Tab-separated table of C-alpha atoms in Angstrom:
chain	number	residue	atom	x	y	z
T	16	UNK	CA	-4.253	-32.478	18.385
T	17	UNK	CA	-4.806	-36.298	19.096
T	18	UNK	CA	-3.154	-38.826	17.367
T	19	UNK	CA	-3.756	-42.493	18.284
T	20	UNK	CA	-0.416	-44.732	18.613
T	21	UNK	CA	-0.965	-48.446	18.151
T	22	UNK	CA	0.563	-50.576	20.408
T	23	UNK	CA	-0.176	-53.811	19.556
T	24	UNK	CA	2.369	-55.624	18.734
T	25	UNK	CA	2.538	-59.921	17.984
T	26	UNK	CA	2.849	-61.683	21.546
T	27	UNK	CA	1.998	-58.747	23.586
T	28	UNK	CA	-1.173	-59.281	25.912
T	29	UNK	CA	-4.776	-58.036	25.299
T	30	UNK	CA	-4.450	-55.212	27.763
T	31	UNK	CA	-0.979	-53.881	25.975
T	32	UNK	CA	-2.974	-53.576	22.438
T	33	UNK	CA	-5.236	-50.370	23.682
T	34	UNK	CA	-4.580	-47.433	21.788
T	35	UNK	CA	-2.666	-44.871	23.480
T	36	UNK	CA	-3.970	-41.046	23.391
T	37	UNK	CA	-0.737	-38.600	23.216
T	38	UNK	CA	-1.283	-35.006	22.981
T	39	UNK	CA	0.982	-32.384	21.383
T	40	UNK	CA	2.515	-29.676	24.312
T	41	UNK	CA	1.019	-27.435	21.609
T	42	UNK	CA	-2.713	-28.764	21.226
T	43	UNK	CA	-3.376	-28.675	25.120
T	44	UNK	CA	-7.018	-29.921	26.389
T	45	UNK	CA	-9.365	-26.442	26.972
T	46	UNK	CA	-13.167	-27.816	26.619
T	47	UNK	CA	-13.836	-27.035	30.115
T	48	UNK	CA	-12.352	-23.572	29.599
T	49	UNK	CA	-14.103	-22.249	26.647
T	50	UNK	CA	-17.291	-23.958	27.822
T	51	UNK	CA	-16.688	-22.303	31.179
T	52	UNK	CA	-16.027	-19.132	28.886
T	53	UNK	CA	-19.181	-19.426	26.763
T	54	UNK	CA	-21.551	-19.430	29.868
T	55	UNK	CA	-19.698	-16.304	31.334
T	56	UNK	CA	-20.589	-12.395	30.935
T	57	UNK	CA	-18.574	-9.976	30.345
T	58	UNK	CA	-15.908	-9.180	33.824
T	59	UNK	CA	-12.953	-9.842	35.432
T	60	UNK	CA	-13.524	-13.710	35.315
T	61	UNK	CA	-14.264	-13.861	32.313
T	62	UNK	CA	-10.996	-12.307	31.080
T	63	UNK	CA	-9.335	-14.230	33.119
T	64	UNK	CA	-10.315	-17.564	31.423
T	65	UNK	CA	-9.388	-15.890	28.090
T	66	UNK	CA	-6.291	-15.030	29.217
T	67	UNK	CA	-5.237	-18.447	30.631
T	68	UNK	CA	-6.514	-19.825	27.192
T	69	UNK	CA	-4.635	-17.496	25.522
T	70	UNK	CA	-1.072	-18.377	27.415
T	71	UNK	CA	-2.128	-22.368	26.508
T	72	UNK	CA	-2.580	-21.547	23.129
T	73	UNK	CA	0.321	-19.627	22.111
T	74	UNK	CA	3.001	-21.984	21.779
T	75	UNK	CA	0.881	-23.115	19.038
T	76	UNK	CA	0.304	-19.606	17.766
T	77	UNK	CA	4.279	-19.293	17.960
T	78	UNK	CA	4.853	-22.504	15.664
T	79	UNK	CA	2.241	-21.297	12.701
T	80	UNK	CA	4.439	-18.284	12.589
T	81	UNK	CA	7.804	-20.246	12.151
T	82	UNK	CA	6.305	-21.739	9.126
T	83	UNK	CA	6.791	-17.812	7.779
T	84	UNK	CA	10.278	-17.246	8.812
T	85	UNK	CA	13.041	-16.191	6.302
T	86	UNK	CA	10.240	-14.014	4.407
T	87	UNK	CA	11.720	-11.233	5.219
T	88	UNK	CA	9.745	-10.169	8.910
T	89	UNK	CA	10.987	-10.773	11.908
T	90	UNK	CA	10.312	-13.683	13.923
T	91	UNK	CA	9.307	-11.642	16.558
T	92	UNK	CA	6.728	-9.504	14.989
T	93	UNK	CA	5.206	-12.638	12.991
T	94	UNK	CA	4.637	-14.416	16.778
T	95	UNK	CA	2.589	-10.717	17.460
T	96	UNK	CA	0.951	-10.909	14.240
T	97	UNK	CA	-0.140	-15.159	15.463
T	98	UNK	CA	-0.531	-13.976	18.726
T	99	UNK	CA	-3.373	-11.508	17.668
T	100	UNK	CA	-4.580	-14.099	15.345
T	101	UNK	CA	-5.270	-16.561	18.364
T	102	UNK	CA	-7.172	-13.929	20.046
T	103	UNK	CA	-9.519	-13.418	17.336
T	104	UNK	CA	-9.740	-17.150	17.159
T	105	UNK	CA	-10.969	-17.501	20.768
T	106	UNK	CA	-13.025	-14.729	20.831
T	107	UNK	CA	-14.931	-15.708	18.140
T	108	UNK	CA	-15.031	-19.894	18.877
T	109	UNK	CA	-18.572	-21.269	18.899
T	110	UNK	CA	-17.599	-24.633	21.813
T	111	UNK	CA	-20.353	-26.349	19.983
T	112	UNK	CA	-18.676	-26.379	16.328
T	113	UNK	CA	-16.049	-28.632	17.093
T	114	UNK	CA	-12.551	-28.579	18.175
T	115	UNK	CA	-10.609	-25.572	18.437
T	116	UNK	CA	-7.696	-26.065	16.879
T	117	UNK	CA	-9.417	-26.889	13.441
T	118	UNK	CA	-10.992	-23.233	13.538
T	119	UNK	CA	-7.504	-21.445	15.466
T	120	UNK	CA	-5.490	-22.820	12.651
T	121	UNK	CA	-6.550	-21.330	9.487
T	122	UNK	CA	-7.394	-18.368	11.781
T	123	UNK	CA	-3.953	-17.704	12.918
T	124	UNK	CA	-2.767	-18.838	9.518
T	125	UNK	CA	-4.650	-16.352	7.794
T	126	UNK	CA	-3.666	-13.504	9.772
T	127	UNK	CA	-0.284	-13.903	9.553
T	128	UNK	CA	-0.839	-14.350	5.160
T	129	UNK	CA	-2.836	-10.803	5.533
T	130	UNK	CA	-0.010	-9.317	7.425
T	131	UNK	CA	2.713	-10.271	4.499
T	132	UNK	CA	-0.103	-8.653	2.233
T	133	UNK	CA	-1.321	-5.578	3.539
T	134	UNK	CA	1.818	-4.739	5.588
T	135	UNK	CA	4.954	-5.696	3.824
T	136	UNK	CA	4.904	-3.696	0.824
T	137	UNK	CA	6.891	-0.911	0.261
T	138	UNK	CA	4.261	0.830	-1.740
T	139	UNK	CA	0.352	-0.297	-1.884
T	140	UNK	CA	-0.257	-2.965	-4.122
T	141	UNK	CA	-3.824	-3.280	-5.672
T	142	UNK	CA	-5.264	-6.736	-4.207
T	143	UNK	CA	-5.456	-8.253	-7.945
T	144	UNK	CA	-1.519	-7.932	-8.585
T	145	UNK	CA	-0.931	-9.220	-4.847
T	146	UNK	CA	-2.664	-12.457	-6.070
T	147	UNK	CA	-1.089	-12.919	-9.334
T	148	UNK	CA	2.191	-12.644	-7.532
T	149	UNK	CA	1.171	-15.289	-4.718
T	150	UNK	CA	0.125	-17.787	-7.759
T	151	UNK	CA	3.177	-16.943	-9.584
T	152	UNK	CA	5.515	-17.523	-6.808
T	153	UNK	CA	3.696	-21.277	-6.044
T	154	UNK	CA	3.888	-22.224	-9.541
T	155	UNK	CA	7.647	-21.429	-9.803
T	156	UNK	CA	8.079	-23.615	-6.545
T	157	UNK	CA	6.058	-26.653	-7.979
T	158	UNK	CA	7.799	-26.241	-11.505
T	159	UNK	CA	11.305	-26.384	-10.301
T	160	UNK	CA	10.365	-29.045	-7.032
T	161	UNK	CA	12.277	-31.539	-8.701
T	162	UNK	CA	16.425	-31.301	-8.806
T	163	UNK	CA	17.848	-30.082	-12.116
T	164	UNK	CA	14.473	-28.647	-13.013
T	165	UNK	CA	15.129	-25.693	-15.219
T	166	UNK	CA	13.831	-21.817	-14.504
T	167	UNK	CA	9.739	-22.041	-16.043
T	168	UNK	CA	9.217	-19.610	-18.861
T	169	UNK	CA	6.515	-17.159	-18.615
T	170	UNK	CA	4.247	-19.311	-21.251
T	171	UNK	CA	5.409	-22.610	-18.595
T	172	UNK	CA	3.911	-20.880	-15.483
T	173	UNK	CA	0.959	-19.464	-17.709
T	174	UNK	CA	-0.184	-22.874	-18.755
T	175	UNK	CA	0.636	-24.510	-15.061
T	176	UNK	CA	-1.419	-21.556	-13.257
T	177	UNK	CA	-4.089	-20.955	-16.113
T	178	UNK	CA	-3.344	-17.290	-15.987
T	179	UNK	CA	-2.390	-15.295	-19.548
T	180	UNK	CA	1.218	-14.600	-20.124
T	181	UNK	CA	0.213	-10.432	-19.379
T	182	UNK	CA	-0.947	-11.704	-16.418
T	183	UNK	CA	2.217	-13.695	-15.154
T	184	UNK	CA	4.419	-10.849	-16.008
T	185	UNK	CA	2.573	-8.694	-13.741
T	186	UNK	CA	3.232	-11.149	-11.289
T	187	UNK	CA	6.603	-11.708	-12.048
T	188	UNK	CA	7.472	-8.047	-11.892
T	189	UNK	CA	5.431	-7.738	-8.363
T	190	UNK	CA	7.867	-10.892	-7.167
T	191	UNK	CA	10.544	-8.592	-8.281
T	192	UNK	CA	8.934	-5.117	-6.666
T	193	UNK	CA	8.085	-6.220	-2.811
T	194	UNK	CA	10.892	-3.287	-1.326
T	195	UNK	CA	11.348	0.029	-3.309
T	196	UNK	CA	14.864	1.049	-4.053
T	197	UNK	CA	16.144	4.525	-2.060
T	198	UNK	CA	16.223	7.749	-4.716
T	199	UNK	CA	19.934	8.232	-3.516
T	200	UNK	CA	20.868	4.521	-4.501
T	201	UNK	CA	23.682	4.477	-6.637
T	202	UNK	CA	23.644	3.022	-9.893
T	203	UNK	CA	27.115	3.048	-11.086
T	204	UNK	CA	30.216	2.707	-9.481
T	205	UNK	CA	32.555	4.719	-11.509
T	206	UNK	CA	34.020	7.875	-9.716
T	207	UNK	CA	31.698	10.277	-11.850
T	208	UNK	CA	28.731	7.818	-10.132
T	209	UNK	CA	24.840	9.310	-10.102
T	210	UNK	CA	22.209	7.995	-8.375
T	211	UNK	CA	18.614	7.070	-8.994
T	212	UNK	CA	17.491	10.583	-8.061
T	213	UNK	CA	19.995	12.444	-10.719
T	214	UNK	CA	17.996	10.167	-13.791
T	215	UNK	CA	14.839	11.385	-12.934
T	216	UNK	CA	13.548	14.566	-14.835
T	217	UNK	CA	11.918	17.594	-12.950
T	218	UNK	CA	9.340	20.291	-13.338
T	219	UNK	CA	10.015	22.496	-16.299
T	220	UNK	CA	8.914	25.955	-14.312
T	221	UNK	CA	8.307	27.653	-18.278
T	222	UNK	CA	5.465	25.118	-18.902
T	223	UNK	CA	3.562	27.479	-16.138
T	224	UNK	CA	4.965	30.424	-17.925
T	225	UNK	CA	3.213	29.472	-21.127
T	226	UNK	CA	-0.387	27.938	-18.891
T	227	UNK	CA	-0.694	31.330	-16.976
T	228	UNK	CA	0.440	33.376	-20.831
T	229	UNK	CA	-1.903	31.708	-22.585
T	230	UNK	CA	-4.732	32.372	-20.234
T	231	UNK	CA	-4.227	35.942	-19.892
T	232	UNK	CA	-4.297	36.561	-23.805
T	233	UNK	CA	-7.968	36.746	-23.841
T	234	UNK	CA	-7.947	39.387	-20.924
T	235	UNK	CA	-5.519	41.459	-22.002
T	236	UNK	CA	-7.445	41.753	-25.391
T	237	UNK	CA	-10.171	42.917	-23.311
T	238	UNK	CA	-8.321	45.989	-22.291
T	239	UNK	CA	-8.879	49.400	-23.989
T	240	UNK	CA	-6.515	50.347	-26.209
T	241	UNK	CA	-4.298	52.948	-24.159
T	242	UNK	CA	-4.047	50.637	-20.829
T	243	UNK	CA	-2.778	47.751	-23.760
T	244	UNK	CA	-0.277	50.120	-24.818
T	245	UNK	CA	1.108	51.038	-21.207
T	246	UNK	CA	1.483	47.223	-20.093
T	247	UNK	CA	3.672	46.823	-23.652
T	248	UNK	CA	5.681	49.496	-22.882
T	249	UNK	CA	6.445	48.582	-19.517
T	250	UNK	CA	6.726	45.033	-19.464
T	251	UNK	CA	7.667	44.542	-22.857
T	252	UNK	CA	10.140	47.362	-23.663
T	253	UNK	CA	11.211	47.500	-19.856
T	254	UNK	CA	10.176	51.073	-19.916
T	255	UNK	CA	9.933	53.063	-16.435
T	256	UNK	CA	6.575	54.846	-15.183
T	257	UNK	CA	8.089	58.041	-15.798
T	258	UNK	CA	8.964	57.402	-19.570
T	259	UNK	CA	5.383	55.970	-20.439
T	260	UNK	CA	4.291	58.990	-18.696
T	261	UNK	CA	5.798	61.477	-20.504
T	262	UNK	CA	5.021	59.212	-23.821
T	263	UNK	CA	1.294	59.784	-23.571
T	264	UNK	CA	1.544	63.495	-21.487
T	265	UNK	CA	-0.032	61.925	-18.676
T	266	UNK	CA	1.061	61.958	-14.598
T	267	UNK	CA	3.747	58.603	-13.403
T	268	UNK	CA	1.220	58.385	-10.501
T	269	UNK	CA	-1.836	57.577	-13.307
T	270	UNK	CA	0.042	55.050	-15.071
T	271	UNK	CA	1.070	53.357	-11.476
T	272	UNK	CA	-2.830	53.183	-11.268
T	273	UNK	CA	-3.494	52.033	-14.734
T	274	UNK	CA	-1.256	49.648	-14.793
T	275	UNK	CA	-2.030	48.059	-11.277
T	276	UNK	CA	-6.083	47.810	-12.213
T	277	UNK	CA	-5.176	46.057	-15.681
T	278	UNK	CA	-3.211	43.913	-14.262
T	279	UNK	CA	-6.017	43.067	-11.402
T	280	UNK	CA	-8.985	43.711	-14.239
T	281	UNK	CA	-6.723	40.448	-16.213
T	282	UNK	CA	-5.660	38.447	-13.047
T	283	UNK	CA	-9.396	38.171	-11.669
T	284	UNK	CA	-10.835	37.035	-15.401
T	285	UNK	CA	-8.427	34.417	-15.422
T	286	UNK	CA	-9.089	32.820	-12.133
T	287	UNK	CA	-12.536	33.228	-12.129
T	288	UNK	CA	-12.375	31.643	-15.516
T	289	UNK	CA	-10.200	28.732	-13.851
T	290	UNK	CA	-13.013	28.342	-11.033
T	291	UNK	CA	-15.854	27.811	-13.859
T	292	UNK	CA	-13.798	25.417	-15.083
T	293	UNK	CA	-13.382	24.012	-12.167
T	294	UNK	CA	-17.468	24.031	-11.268
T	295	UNK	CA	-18.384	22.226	-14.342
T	296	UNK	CA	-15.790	19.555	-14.669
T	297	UNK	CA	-14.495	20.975	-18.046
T	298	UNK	CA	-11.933	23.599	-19.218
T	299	UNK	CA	-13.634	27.321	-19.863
T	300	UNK	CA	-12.698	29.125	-23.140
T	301	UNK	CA	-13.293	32.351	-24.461
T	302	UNK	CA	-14.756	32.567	-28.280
């Protein structure tokens, strides 16, 4: 970047008043290089005179990321994440637009924001609640600039920002959200201390007991009468094969049989009454 420094001072002679050019060690002079870039195809020469822009650029690259240190990313991974913002900037430079730092900077800048968005949540984060936060965070900054300023309420940062009060609370509890919080933390530190995992409730296993029940009601009312009466007795009354058998003066072998096709005749109703289901976006029932 070039910034003119006046010289002129009273008494000083006519030649002393020019205006001095001084560039930045960051901002270094490349016309020649991306014009001499622009006219070259695709090879070996051409990558190198992207790669020696690249090493001039990067101290640059390296200072945009400072501005995000202390965010919670490492220096050293937010100089990657400018690094591979530069090279999108120079790839993509049009010589005949202007200067290239106007274009590298928001470039760079806005790679490094996207990283901090898309990579530093714990969890994903739809794109709306992302923004609320990033407006609720600037408005907290600008409301408390001054010394002694007080914490904003949520209806101070609402009318500041525009946004509804629903709307800064979402973005107040997404300030409040960016890491998650381990299952085995511990939340108290008595001796008898549980963690976050041991207030969490589980899978009651009998609500599938009383899903797969009621769904084989209608099949088992299907069933004749004697093949009913054999499923009671067995898995009802805990009766063996050989009882039942000799309750209805029939072999143990033909009540293995009967009961293994009931149990089949019910099981493949059910499912292929699930799969209908299924097919048709609804929930099948039986009349």
């Amino acid at each position: 970047m070039l910034i003119d420094t006046p010289t002129n001072r009273p008494g000083t002679p006519e030649t002393a008043t020019t205006a001095t050019r001084r560039r930045h060690d960051d901002a270094p002079d490349t016309a020649e290089l991306f014009a001499r870039m622009a006219e070259l195809e695709e090879g070996p020469e051409r990558e190198a005179v992207r790669d020696e822009l690249v090493t001039l650029w990067l101290p640059m690259a390296h200072r945009i990321a400072g501005r995000f240190r202390d965010r919670g990313e490492s220096i050293e991974d937010l100089r990657q994440v400018a690094a591979l913002g530069l090279v999108k900037a120079i790839d993509r430079f049009d010589p005949s637009r202007g200067a290239f730092e106007s274009y590298a900077v928001p470039t760079i800048t806005g790679e490094v924001k996207r990283h901090f968005r898309d990579r530093m949540w714990a969890l994903r984060v739809p794109r709306r609640v992302q923004e609320l936060r990033n407006k609720v965070r600037v408005a907290r900054r600008e409301l408390t600039q001054n010394p002694g300023s007080p914490e904003p309420s949520v209806a101070d940062i609402a009318a500041h920002t525009g946004l509804t009060e629903e709307e800064v609370s979402a973005g107040i509890e997404a300030l409040e959200s960016f890491s998650t919080l381990s299952l085995d933390a511990e939340l108290s530190a008595d001796d008898d201390g549980y963690s976050l995992a041991d207030t969490l409730g589980a899978s009651d296993s009998s609500y599938d007991v009383v899903v797969d029940r009621e769904s084989a009601k209608e099949g088992l009312r299907r069933l004749p009468e004697r093949e009913r009466a054999i499923l009671y007795m067995r898995f009802f009354e805990d009766m063996t094969q050989s009882r039942i058998a000799d309750r209805l003066g029939i072999s143990q072998m033909h009540v293995s049989r009967l009961i293994s096709r009931s149990c089949a005749r019910v099981r493949d109703e059910v499912l292929g009454e699930r799969a209908a289901g299924r097919g048709t976006g609804g929930t099948s029932t039986t009349a």
